[in-house]
């Protein structure tokens, strides 16, 4: 059955698979950057970011030599910023510890920051032709359904890795790896298009259990302060490295609009006046962030931050530094407000 699985997939891939994507070349650097981008981002959304990233950082040496701030700025808008920090850290390891040469084994790749077993398998298969299984979210869904697997947790994961391993074809590993990814993305989607599937003859899928339907995302609240001076500069603060938007520039945050004065006071800034703006909701994978923006007219106190600190006064008429997508939209929203 393993042979027929791979043969059916490869036949389907020859007719329907995705080709001509900008990272589909046997280059470990391009494969690595694309695999990290695609962990939480669709192919369509990743393509323009990938082009801009490669234009600025055309090699692992260029990435390793760039300031982290620059890398974060080119990642801004993609979300999940730990990915950018890990890319930068891994690039420095590859240059410092491996002389710019990539480890070719799954174990060697998986020892680098931000590269798990599945991503290591994909890079090894695509860049070096290594017969390595992958198990990203799409492939998990295909294999779980194909075997009508109802185990959960670590047992499920162990079984899926075993299925992924046993199905590897003896050759064409690059095409097979792309094929199984594509099938999950294009056919065996959340609502599967079984009639179009090359595996429908052997697939045992009997339907997703109701318990596996994703529950509604929990909500979190945050108040973001757009503290604007009379010279139309807005206060930005750098977020901690860990947590959402880690390491990016952002707006001062407090629990409630009533806390704005204390929050800004802690930054050495006097609140003169403020108004609530229309709320926005930003969706993360596991929760929805309900943001209450507050436009605050302020006067910077004596502790106006020096360059190089974790605070800055950003001129609204200039491009924002590395900020998250919702913060970028909020800065745009107040550009023309009096
Ligand atoms: S037959 Fe349907 S459930 Fe089975 S792998 Fe294909 S699309 Fe998925």
mmCIF file with all atom_site columns, C-alpha atoms and ligand atoms in Angstrom, residues 145 187-188 192 194 197 200 203 205, ligand 1:
data_model
loop_
_atom_site.group_PDB
_atom_site.id
_atom_site.type_symbol
_atom_site.label_atom_id
_atom_site.label_alt_id
_atom_site.label_comp_id
_atom_site.label_asym_id
_atom_site.label_entity_id
_atom_site.label_seq_id
_atom_site.pdbx_PDB_ins_code
_atom_site.Cartn_x
_atom_site.Cartn_y
_atom_site.Cartn_z
_atom_site.occupancy
_atom_site.B_iso_or_equiv
_atom_site.pdbx_formal_charge
_atom_site.auth_seq_id
_atom_site.auth_comp_id
_atom_site.auth_asym_id
_atom_site.auth_atom_id
_atom_site.pdbx_PDB_model_num
ATOM   1  C  CA  . UNK A 1 145 ? -7.601  10.686 7.509  1.00 0.00 ? 145 UNK A CA  1
ATOM   2  C  CA  . UNK A 1 187 ? -7.420  18.665 -1.837 1.00 0.00 ? 187 UNK A CA  1
ATOM   3  C  CA  . UNK A 1 188 ? -7.447  17.151 1.654  1.00 0.00 ? 188 UNK A CA  1
ATOM   4  C  CA  . UNK A 1 192 ? -11.831 17.401 1.952  1.00 0.00 ? 192 UNK A CA  1
ATOM   5  C  CA  . UNK A 1 194 ? -12.374 13.415 -1.835 1.00 0.00 ? 194 UNK A CA  1
ATOM   6  C  CA  . UNK A 1 197 ? -8.235  12.927 -4.563 1.00 0.00 ? 197 UNK A CA  1
ATOM   7  C  CA  . UNK A 1 200 ? -9.669  7.962  -2.616 1.00 0.00 ? 200 UNK A CA  1
ATOM   8  C  CA  . UNK A 1 203 ? -8.403  6.052  1.929  1.00 0.00 ? 203 UNK A CA  1
ATOM   9  C  CA  . UNK A 1 205 ? -11.544 8.252  6.138  1.00 0.00 ? 205 UNK A CA  1
HETATM 10 S  S1  . LIG B 2 .   ? -9.793  10.636 0.004  1.00 0.00 ? 1   LIG B S1  1
HETATM 11 FE FE1 . LIG B 2 .   ? -10.507 12.481 1.034  1.00 0.00 ? 1   LIG B FE1 1
HETATM 12 S  S2  . LIG B 2 .   ? -9.975  12.224 3.216  1.00 0.00 ? 1   LIG B S2  1
HETATM 13 FE FE2 . LIG B 2 .   ? -8.829  10.688 2.022  1.00 0.00 ? 1   LIG B FE2 1
HETATM 14 S  S3  . LIG B 2 .   ? -6.853  11.660 1.682  1.00 0.00 ? 1   LIG B S3  1
HETATM 15 FE FE3 . LIG B 2 .   ? -8.122  12.104 -0.107 1.00 0.00 ? 1   LIG B FE3 1
HETATM 16 S  S4  . LIG B 2 .   ? -9.120  14.085 0.344  1.00 0.00 ? 1   LIG B S4  1
HETATM 17 FE FE4 . LIG B 2 .   ? -8.270  13.288 2.269  1.00 0.00 ? 1   LIG B FE4 1
#
